[in-house]
Coordinates of N, CA and C in Angstrom, one line a residue:
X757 N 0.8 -1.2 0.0 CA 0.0 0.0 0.0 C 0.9 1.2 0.0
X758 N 0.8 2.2 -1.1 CA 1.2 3.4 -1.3 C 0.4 4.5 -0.6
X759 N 1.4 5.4 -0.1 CA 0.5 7.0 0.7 C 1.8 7.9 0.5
X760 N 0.9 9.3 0.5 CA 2.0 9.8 0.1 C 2.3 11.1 1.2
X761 N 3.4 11.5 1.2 CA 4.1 12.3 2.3 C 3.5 13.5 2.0
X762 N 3.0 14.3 3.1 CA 2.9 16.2 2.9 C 4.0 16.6 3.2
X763 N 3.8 18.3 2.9 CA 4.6 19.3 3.1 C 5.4 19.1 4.2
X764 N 4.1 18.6 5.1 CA 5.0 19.0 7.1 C 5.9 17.5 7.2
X765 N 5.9 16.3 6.0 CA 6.6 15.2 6.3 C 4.9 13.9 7.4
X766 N 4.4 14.5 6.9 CA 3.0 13.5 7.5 C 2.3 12.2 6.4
X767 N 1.8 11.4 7.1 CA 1.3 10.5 6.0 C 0.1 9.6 6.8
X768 N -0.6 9.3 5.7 CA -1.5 8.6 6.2 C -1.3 6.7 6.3
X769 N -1.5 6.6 7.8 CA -1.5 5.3 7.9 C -2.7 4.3 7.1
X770 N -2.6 3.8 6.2 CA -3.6 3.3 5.4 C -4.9 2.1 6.5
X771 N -6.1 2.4 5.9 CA -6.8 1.6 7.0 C -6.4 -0.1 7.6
X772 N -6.2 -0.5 5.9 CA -5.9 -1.9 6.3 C -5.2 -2.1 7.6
X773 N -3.8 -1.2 7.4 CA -2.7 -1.2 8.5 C -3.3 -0.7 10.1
X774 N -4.0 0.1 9.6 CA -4.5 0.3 11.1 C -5.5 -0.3 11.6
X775 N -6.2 -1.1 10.8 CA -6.9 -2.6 11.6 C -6.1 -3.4 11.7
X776 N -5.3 -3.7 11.0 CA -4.4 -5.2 11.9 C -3.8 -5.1 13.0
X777 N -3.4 -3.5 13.1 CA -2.3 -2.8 14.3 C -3.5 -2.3 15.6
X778 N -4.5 -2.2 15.2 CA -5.9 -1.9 16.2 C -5.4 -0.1 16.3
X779 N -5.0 0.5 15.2 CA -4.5 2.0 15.7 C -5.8 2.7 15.2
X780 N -6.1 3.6 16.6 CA -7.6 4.4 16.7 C -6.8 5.3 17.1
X781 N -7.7 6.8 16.7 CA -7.0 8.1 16.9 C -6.6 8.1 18.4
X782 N -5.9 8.8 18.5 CA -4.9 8.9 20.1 C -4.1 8.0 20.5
X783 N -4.1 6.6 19.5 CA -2.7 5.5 19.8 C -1.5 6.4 19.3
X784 N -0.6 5.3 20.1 CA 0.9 6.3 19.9 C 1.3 5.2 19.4
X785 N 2.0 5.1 18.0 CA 2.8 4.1 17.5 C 4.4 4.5 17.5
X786 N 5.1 3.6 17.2 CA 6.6 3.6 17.3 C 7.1 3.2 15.8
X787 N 8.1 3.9 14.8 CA 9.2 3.2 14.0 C 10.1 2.8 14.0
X788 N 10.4 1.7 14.1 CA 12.1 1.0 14.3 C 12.4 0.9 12.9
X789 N 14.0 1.3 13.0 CA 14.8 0.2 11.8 C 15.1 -1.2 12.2
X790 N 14.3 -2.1 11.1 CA 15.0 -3.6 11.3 C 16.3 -3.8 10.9
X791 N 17.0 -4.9 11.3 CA 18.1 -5.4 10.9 C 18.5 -5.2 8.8
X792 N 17.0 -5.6 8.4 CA 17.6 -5.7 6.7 C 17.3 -3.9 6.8
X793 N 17.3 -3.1 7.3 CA 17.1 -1.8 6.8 C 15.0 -1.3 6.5
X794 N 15.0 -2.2 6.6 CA 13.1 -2.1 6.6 C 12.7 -0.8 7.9
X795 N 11.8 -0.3 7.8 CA 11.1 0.1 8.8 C 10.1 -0.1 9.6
X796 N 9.9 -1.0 10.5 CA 9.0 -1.5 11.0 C 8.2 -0.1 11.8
X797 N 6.5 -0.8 11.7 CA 5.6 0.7 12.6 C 4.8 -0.6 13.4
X798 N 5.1 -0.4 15.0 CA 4.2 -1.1 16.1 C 3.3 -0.3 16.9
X799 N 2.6 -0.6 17.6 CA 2.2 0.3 18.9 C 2.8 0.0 19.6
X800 N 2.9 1.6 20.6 CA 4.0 1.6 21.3 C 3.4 0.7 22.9
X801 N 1.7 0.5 23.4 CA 1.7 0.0 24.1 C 1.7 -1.2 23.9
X802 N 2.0 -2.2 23.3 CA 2.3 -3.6 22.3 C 0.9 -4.0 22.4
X803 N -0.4 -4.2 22.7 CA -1.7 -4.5 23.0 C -1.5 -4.8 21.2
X804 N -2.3 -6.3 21.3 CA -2.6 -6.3 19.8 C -3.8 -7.0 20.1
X805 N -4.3 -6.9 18.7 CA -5.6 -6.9 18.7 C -5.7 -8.6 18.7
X806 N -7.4 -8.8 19.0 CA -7.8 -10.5 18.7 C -8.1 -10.4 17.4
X807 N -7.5 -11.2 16.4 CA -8.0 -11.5 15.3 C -9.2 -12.1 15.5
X808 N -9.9 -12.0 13.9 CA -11.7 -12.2 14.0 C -11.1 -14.0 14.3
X809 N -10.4 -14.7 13.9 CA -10.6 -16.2 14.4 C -10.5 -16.4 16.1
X810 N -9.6 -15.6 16.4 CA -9.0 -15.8 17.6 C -10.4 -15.7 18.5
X811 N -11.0 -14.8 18.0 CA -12.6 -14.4 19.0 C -13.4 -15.8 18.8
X812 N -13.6 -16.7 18.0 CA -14.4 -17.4 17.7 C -13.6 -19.3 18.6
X813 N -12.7 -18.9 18.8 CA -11.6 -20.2 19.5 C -12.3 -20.0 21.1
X814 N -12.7 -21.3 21.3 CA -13.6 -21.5 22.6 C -14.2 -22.4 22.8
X815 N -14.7 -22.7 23.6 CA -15.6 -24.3 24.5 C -17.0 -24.1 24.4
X816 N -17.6 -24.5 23.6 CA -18.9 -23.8 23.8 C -19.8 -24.7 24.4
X817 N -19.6 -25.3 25.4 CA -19.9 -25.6 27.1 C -20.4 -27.1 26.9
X818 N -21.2 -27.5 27.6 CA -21.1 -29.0 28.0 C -21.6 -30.0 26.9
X819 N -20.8 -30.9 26.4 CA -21.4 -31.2 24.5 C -21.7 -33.1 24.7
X820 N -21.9 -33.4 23.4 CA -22.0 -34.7 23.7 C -20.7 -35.5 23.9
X821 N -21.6 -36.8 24.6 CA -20.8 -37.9 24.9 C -20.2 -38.4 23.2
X822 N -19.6 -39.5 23.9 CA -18.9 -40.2 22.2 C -20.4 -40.8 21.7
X823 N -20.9 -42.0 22.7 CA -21.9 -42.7 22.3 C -22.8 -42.0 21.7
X824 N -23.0 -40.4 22.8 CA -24.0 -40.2 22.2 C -23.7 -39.5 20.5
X825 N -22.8 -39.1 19.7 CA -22.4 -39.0 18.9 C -22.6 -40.1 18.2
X826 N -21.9 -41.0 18.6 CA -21.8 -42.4 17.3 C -23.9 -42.7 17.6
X827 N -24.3 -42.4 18.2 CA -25.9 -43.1 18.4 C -26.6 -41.8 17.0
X828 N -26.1 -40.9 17.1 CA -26.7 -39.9 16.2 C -26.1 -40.1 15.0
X829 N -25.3 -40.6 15.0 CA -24.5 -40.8 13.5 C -25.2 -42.1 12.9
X830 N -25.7 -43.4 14.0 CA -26.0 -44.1 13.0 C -27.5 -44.4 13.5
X831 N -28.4 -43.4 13.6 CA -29.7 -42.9 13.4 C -30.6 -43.9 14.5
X832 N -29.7 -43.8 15.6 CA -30.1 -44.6 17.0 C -31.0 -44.1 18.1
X833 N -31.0 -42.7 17.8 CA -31.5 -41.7 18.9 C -32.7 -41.1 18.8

């Protein structure tokens, strides 16, 4: 994703990047140089977001037995 620099050296963080990074007006992010010369942009409080799968990973509470699975599979129940 291309953006482009103003006069005062400002740019826009493109949305994409700021949904994956969870950055909402008043986050403070950080630039580091990586090792290959890249510029990496993090938040500076490291909080990262749940990905939409990560929300959906869970127990969803007391389920069936084996039997009772194999009895519903072979039209017992």
């Amino acid at each position: 994703m291309a953006t482009t620099v103003t006069a005062k050296g400002q740019v826009t963080i493109p949305k994409p990047v700021r949904d994956l990074l969870g950055i909402v007006p008043g986050s403070k992010v950080d630039f580091r140089r990586a090792a290959d010369g890249n510029v990496v942009l993090t938040r500076v409080d490291g909080k990262r977001t749940v990905s939409r799968f990560a929300k959906l990973r869970g127990h969803a509470g007391e389920g069936l037995t084996t039997d009772a699975i194999m009895a519903l599979t072979r039209c017992e129940a």
